Coordinates of C-alpha atoms and ligand atoms in Angstrom, one line a residue:
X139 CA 12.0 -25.0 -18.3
X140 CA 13.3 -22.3 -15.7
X141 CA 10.4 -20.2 -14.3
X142 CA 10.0 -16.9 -12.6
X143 CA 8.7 -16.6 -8.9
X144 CA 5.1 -15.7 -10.6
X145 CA 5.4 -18.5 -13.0
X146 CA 5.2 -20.9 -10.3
X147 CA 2.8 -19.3 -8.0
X148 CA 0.6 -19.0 -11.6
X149 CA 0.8 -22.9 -12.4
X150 CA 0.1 -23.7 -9.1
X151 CA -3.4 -22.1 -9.3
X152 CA -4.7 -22.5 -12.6
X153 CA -7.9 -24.5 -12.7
X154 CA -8.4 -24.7 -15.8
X155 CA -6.7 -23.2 -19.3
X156 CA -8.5 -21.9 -22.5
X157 CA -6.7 -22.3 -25.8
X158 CA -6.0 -18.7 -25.8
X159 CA -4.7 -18.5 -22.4
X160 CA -7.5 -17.2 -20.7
X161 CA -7.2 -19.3 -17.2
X162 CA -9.3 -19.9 -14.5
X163 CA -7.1 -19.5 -10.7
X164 CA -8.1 -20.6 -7.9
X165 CA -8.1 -17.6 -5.0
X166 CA -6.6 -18.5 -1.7
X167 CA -7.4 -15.4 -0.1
X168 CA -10.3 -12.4 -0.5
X169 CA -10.2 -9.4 1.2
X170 CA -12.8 -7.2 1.3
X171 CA -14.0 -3.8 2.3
X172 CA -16.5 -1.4 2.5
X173 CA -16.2 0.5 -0.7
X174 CA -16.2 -2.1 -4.0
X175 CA -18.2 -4.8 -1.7
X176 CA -21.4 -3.8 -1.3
X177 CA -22.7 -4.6 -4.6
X178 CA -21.1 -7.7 -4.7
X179 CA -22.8 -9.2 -1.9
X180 CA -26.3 -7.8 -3.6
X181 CA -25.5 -9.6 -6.6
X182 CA -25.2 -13.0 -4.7
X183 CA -28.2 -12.2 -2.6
X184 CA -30.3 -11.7 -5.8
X185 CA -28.8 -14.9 -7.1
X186 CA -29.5 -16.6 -4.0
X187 CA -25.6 -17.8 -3.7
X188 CA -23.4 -18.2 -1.0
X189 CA -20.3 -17.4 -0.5
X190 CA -18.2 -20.1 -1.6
X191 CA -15.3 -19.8 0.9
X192 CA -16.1 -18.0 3.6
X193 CA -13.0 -19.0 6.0
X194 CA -11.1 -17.5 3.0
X195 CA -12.7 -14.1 2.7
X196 CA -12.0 -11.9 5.1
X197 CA -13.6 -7.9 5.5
X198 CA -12.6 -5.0 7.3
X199 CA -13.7 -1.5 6.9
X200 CA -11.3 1.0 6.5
X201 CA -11.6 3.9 3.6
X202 CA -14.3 6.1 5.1
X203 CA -14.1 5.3 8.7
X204 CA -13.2 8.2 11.1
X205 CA -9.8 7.9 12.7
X206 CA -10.6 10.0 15.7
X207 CA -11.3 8.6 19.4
X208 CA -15.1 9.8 19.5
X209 CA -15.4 7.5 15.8
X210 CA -17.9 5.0 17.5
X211 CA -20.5 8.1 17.2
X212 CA -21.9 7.2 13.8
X213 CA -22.7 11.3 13.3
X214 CA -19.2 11.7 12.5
X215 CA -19.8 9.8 8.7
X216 CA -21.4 11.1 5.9
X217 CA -24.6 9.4 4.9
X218 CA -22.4 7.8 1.9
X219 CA -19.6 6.5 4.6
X220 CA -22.0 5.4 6.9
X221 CA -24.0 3.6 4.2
X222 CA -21.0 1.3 3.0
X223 CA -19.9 0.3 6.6
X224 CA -23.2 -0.7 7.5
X225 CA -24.0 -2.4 4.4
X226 CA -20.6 -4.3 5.5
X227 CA -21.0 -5.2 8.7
X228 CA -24.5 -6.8 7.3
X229 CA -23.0 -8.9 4.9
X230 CA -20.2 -10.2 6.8
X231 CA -22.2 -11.7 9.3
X232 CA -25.2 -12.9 7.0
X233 CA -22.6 -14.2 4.5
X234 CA -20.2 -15.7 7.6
X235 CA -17.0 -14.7 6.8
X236 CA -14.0 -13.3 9.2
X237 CA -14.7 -9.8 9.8
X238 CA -12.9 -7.0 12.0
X239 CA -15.2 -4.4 12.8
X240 CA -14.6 -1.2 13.9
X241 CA -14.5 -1.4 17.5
X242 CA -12.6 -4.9 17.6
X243 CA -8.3 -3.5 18.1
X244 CA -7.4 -5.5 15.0
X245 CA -9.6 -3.7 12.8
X246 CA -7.2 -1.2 10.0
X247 CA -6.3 -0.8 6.5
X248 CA -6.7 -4.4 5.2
X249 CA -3.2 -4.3 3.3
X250 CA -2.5 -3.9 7.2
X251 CA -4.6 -6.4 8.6
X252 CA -4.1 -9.2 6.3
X253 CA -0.7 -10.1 6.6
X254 CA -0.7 -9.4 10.4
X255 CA -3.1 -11.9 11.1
X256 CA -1.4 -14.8 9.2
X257 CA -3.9 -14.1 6.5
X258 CA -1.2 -13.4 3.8
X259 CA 1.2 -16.4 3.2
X260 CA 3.9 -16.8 0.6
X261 CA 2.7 -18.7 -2.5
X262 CA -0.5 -17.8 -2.5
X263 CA -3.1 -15.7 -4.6
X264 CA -4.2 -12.9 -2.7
X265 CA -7.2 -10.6 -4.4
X266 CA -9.3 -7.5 -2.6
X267 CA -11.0 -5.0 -4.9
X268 CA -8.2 -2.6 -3.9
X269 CA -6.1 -1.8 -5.8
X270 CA -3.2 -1.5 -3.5
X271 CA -3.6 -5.6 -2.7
X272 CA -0.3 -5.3 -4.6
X273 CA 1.4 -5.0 -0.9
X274 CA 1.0 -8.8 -0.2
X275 CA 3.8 -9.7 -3.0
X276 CA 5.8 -8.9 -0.3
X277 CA 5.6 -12.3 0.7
X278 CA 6.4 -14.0 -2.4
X279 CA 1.9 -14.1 -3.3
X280 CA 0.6 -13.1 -6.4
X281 CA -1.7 -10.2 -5.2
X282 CA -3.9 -8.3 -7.2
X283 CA -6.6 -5.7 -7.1
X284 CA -10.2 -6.5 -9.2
X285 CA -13.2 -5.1 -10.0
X286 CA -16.7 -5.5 -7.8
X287 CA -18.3 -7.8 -10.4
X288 CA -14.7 -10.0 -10.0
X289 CA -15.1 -9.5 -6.1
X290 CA -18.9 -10.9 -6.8
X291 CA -17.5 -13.7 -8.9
X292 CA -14.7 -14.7 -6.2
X293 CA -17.0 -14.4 -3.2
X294 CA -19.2 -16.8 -5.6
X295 CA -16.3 -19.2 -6.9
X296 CA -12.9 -18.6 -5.1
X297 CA -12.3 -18.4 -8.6
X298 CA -11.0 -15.7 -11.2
X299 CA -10.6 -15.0 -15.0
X300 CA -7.2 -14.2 -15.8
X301 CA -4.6 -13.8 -18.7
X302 CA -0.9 -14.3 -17.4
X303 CA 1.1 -10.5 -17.6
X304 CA 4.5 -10.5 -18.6
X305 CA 7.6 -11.1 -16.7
X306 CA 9.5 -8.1 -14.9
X307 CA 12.7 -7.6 -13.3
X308 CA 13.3 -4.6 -10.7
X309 CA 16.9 -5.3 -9.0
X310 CA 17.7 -2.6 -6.4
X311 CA 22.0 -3.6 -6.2
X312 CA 24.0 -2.8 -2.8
X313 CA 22.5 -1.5 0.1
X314 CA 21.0 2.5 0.5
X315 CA 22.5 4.9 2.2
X316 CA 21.3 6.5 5.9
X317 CA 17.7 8.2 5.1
X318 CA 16.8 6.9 2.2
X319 CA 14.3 3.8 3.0
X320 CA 11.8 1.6 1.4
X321 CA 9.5 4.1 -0.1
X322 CA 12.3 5.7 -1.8
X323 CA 12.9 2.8 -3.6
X324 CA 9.8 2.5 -4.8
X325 CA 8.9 6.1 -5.6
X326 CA 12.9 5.7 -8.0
X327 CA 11.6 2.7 -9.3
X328 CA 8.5 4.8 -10.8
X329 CA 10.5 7.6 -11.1
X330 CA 12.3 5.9 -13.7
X331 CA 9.8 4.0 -14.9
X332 CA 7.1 6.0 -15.6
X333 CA 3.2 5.5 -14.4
X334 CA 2.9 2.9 -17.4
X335 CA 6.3 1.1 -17.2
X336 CA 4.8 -1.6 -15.6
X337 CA 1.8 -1.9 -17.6
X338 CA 1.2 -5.5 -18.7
X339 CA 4.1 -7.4 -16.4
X340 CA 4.3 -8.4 -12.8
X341 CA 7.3 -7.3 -11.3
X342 CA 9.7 -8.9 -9.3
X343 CA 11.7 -6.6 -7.4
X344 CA 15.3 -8.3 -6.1
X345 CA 18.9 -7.6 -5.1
X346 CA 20.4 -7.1 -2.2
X347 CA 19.0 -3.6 -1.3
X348 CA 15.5 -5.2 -1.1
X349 CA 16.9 -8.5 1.0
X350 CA 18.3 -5.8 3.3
X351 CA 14.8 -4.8 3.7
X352 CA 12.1 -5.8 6.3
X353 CA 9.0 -7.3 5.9
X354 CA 7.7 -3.5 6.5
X355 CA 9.9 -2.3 4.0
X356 CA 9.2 -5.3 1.3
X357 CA 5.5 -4.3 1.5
X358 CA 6.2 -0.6 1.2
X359 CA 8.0 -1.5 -2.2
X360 CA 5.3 -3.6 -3.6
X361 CA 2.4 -1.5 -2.2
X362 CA 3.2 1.3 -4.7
X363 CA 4.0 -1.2 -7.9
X364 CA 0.1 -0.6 -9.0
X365 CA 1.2 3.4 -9.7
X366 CA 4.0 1.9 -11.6
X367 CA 1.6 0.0 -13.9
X368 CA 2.2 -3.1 -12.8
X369 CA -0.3 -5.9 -12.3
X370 CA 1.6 -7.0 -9.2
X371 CA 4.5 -6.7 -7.6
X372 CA 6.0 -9.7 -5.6
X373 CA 9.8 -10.4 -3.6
X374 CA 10.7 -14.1 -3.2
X375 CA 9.8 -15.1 0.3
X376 CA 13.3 -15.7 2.8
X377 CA 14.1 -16.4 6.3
X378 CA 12.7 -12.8 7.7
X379 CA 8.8 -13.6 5.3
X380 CA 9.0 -16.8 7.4
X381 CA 10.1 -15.6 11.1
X382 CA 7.0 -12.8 10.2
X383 CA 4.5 -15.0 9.3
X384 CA 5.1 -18.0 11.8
X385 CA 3.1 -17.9 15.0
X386 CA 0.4 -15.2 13.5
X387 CA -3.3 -16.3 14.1
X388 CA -4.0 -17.4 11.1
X389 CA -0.5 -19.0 9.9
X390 CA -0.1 -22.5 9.7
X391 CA 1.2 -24.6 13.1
X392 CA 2.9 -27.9 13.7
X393 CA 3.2 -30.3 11.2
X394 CA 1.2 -27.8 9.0
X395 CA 3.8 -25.1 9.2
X396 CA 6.5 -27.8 9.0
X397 CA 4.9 -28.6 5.2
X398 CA 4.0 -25.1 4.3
X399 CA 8.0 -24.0 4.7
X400 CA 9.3 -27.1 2.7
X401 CA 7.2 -25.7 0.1
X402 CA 7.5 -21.7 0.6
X403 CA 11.3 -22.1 0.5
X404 CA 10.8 -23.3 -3.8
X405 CA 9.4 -20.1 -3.9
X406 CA 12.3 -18.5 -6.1
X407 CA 13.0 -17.5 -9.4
X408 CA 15.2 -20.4 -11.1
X409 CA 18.4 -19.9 -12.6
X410 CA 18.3 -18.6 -16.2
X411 CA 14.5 -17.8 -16.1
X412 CA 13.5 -15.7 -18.4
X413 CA 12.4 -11.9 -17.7
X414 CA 10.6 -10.0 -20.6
X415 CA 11.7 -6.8 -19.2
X416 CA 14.7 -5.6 -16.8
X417 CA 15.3 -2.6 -14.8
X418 CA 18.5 -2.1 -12.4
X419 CA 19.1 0.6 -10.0
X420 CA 21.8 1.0 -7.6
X421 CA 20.6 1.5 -4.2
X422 CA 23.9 3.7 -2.8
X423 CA 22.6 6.1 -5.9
X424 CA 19.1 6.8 -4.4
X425 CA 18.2 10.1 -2.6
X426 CA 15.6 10.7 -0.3
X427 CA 12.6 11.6 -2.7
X428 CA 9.7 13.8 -3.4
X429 CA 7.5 14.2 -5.7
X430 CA 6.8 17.8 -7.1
X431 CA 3.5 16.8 -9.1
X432 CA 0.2 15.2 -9.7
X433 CA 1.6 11.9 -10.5
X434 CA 3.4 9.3 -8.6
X435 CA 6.3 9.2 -11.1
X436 CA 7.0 13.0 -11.1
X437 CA 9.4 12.4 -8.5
X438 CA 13.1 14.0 -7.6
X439 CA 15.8 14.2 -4.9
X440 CA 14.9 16.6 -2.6
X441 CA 18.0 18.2 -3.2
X442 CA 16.6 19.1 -6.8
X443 CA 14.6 22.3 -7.7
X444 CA 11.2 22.5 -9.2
X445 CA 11.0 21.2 -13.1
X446 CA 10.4 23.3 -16.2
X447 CA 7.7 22.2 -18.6
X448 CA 10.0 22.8 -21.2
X449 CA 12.2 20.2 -19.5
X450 CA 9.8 17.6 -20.7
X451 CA 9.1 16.2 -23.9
X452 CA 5.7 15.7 -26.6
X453 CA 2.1 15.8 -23.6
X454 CA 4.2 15.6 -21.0
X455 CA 4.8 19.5 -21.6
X456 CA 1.2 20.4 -21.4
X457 CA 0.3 17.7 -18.1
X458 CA 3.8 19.1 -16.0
X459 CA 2.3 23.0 -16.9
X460 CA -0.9 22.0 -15.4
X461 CA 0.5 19.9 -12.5
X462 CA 2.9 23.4 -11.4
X463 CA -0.5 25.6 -11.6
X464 CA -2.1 23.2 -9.7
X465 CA 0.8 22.5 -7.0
X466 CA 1.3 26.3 -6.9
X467 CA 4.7 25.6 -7.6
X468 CA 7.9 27.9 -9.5
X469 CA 10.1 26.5 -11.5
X470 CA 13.4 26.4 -10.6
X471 CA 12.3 26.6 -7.0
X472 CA 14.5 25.0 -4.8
X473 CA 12.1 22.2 -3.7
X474 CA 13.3 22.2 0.5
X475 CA 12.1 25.7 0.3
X476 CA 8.5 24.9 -0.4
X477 CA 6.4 25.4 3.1
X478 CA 3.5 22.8 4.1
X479 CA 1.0 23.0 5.8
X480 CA -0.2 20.0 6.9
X481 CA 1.8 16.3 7.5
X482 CA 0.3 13.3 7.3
X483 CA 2.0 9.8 8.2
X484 CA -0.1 6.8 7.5
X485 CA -1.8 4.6 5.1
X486 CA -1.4 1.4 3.7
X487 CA 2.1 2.3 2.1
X488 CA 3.8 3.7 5.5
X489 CA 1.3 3.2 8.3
X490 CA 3.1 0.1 9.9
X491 CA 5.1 -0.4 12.7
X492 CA 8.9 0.2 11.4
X493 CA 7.4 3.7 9.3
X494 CA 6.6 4.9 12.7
X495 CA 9.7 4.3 14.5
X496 CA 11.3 6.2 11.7
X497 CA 9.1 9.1 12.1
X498 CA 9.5 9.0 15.8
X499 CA 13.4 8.8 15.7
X500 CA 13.3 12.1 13.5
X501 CA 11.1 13.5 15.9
X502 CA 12.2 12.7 19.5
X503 CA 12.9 15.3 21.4
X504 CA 11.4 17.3 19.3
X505 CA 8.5 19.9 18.5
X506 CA 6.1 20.6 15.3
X507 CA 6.2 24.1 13.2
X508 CA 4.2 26.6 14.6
X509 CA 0.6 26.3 13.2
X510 CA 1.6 22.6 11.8
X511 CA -1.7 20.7 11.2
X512 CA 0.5 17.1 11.4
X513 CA -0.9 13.8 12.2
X514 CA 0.1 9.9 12.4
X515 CA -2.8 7.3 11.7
X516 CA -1.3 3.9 12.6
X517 CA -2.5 1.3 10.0
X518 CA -4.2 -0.5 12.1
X519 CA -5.5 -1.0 16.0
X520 CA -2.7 -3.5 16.9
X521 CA -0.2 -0.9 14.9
X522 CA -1.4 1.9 17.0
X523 CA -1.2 -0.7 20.3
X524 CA 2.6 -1.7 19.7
X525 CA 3.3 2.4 19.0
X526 CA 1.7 3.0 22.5
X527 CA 3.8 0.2 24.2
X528 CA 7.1 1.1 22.5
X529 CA 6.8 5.5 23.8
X530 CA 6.2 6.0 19.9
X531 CA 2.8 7.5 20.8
X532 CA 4.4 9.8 23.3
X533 CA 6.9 11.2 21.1
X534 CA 4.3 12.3 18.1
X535 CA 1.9 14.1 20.7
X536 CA 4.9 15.7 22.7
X537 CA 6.3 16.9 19.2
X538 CA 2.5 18.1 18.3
X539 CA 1.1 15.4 16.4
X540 CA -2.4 13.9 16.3
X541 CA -2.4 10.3 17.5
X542 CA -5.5 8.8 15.5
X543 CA -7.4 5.6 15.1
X544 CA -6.2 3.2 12.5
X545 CA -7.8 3.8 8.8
X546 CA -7.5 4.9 5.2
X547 CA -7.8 8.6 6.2
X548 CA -6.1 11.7 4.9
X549 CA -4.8 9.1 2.2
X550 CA -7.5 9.8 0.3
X551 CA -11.2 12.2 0.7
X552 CA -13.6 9.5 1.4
X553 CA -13.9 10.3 5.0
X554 CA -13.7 13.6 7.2
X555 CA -9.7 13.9 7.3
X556 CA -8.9 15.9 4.4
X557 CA -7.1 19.0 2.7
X558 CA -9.2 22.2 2.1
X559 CA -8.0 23.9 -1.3
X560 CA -4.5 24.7 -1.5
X561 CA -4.0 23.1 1.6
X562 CA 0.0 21.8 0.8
X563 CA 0.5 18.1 2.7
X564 CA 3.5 16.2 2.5
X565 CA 1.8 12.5 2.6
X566 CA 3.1 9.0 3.5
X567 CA 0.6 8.1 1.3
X568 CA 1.0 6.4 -2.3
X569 CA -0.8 8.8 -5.0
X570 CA -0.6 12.7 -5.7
X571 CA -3.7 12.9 -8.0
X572 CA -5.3 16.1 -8.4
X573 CA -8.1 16.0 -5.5
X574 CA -6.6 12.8 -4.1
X575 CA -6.3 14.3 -0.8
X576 CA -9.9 17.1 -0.9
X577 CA -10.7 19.1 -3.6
X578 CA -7.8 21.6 -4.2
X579 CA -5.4 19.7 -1.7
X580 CA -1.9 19.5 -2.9
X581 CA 0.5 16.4 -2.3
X582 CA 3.9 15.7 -2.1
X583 CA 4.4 12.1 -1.6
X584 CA 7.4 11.0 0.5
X585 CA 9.2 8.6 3.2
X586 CA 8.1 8.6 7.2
X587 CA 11.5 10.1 8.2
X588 CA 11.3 13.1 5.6
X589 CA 7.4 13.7 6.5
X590 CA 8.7 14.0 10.1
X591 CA 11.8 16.2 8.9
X592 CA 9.0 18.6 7.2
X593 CA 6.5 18.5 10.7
X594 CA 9.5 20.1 11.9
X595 CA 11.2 22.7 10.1
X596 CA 7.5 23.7 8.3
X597 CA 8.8 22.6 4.9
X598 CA 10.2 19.7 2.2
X599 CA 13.2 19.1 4.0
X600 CA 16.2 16.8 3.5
X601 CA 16.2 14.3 6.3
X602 CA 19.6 13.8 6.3
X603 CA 20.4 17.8 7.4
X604 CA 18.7 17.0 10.7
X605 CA 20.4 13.7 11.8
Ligands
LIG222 C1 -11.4 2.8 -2.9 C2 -10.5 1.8 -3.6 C3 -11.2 1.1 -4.6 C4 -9.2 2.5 -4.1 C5 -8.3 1.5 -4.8 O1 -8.7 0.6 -5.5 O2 -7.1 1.6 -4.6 C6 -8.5 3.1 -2.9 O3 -8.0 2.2 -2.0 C7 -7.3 3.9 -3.4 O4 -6.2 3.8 -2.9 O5 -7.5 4.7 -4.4
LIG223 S1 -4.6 3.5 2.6 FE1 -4.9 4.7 0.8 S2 -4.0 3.4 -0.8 FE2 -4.3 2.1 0.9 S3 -6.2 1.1 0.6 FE3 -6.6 2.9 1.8 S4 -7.1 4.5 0.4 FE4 -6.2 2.9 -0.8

């Protein structure tokens, strides 16, 4: 029978199947932080376990680290912060596994660090109790986020309960036009789809807009298929998944890598397989994006003005009245005349390597609006490294921006970089929830290049009027 990409990363790792599909699968890879860990680790302490597969699991903190140069000082974390990196550092060396503390360079978001250092391989199962582990289908892996008592039973097993979702298929035809990247994909995708059109199905996302894309871009698309409901996201692995992944530390070598491409290039969707559910969008019809509210799919061309409530339908009414009071937003606003405050470029959606060049290109040359709190936090030390080698670094602090230490950051409050209320950010980052970025803080998600247009002209601004 023809199968789907996930079908055959799913056979290949089912231990063991109950009569009503319930399967066993084995893990190839667990990453771990600081936050949904710490539990874990107590639970297999009291049970006196080990952990199972400790060259598998790998931990880095990254959520409520500082991102600023002094961040060694442990007096800049909270008590709760502090607490949770500690308790991480701990277990990783009593329970052995690879671990990139803070001061080692490679240490960053671990959607980041993972596939950097060879960690993340096509055809493999990839779980972290984050739920943005989605951004390793970029590979052609079925990733997923779990719960800490799953991360307890993984660390415990390499093992994990599962029922098999449901086939999806996102195709993005043609290619996009200039300014409009990965994370304008993604954000049309849920734009279209809704927060809950993924619910139950792993998506596939193809076509020749997301071939066109780098490995950057592939893991921007997937990173953000957890706000559209999806269990995972993945992208059949190709030429540019292999010429990333060879010669990374952990990748294989020799003979090794030799036998692992044989098998990584079966790694496609067969002919006539079926997909439960289909969604095609052409790429030459999507705009650079923002989103106006308090969810990831209430999202529209910058070119758009504000939305009514009485443009919606049945709750949606109620939730887009409350998401305007709360984003102090008009309708019928236009929406390149809203003014922010504050830009942040980062996280594990856009904090890589190509999302910076794009920033920087918009931004060469170039100076912040006056009184512009703006700031870039490479996704990791290596990330930050590379900027600093290619002038990137230069151009963000000549144009005014903060160059910070790789981490979660202003992506979400659970460290000191954050909005005060009403604080309006135009964010890199992947969710707009209410609070998501400090009580109060408002959110407009969007791409690098238009969160470099806004550092600029001091508002949402189409990216394409400054090129
Ligand atoms: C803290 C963590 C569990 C959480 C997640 O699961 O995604 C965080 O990374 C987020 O982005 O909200
Ligand atoms: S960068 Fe943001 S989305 Fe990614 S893992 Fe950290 S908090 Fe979650």
């Amino acid at each position: 029978m023809a199968k789907t990409l996930y079908d055959k990363i799913w056979d290949a790792h089912v231990v063991h199947e109950d009569t009503d599909g319930t399967s066993l699968l084995y893990i190839d890879r667990h990453l771990v932080h600081e936050v949904t860990s710490p539990q874990a680790f107590e639970g297999l302490r009291m049970a006196g376990r080990t952990v199972r597969a400790p060259e598998k699991t790998i931990a880095v903190p990254d959520h409520n680290v500082p991102t600023t140069l002094d961040r060694a000082n442990a007096a800049t974390m909270t008590e709760d912060s502090r607490i949770q990196v500690e308790a991480l550092d701990k277990n990783a060396k009593e329970f052995g596994i690879h671990y990139y503390p803070v001061s080692d360079v490679r240490q960053g978001i671990v959607h980041i660090v993972g596939p950097e250092q060879g960690w993340t391989l096509p055809g493999m199962t990839v779980v972290c109790g984050d739920s943005h582990t989605a951004t390793h289908g970029a590979f052609g892996a079925l990733a997923h986020g779990i719960g800490t008592s799953e991360v307890e039973h993984v660390l415990a097993t390499q093992t994990l309960i599962q029922k098999k979702s449901k086939n999806m298929k996102v195709e993005i035809t043609g290619s996009l036009r200039p300014g409009v990247t990965a994370k304008d994909i993604t954000m049309a995708v849920i734009g279209q789809t809704g927060t809950a059109g993924g619910t139950g199905y792993v998506i596939e996302y193809c076509g020749q807009a997301i071939e066109e894309l780098s490995m950057e871009g592939r893991m921007t698309v997937c990173n953000m298929a957890i706000e559209g409901g999806a269990r995972a996201g993945l992208i059949a692995p190709d030429e540019k998944t292999f010429a990333y992944c060879m010669g990374r530390p952990h990748a294989p070598k020799g003979a090794q890598w030799e036998a692992a491409l044989a098998y990584w290039k079966t790694l496609k969707t067969d002919e006539g397989a079926h997909f439960d559910k289909v969604v095609t969008i052409a790429g030459e019809d999507i705009a650079p994006l923002v989103t106006w509210g308090t969810s990831p799919e209430d999202v529209l061309p910058i070119t758009a003005t504000v939305p009514s409530p009485e443009d919606f339908e049945g709750g949606k009414v109620e939730a887009a009245r409350r998401s305007l009071a709360y984003m102090g937003l008009e309708p019928g606003q236009k929406l390149s005349d809203v003014t922010v405050d504050t830009v942040f470029i980062g996280s594990c959606t856009n904090g890589r390597i190509e999302d910076l060049r794009a920033a920087a290109a918009v931004l060469k040359g170039k100076k912040i609006k006056d009184g512009m709190r703006a700031m870039v936090v490479p996704g990791s030390g290596l990330v930050r490294a590379q900027a600093e080698e290619e002038g990137l670094a230069d151009i963000f602090k000549e144009a005014g921006f903060e160059w910070r230490m790789a981490g979660c950051s202003m992506c979400l409050a659970m460290n000191p970089d954050q909005l005060k209320p009403e604080e309006r950010c135009i964010s890199t980052s992947n969710r707009n929830f209410e609070g998501r970025q400090g009580r109060g803080g408002r959110t407009h998600l969007a791409s690098p290049a238009m969160a470099a247009a806004a550092a600029i002209t001091g508002r949402l601004t189409d990216v394409r009027e400054l090129n």
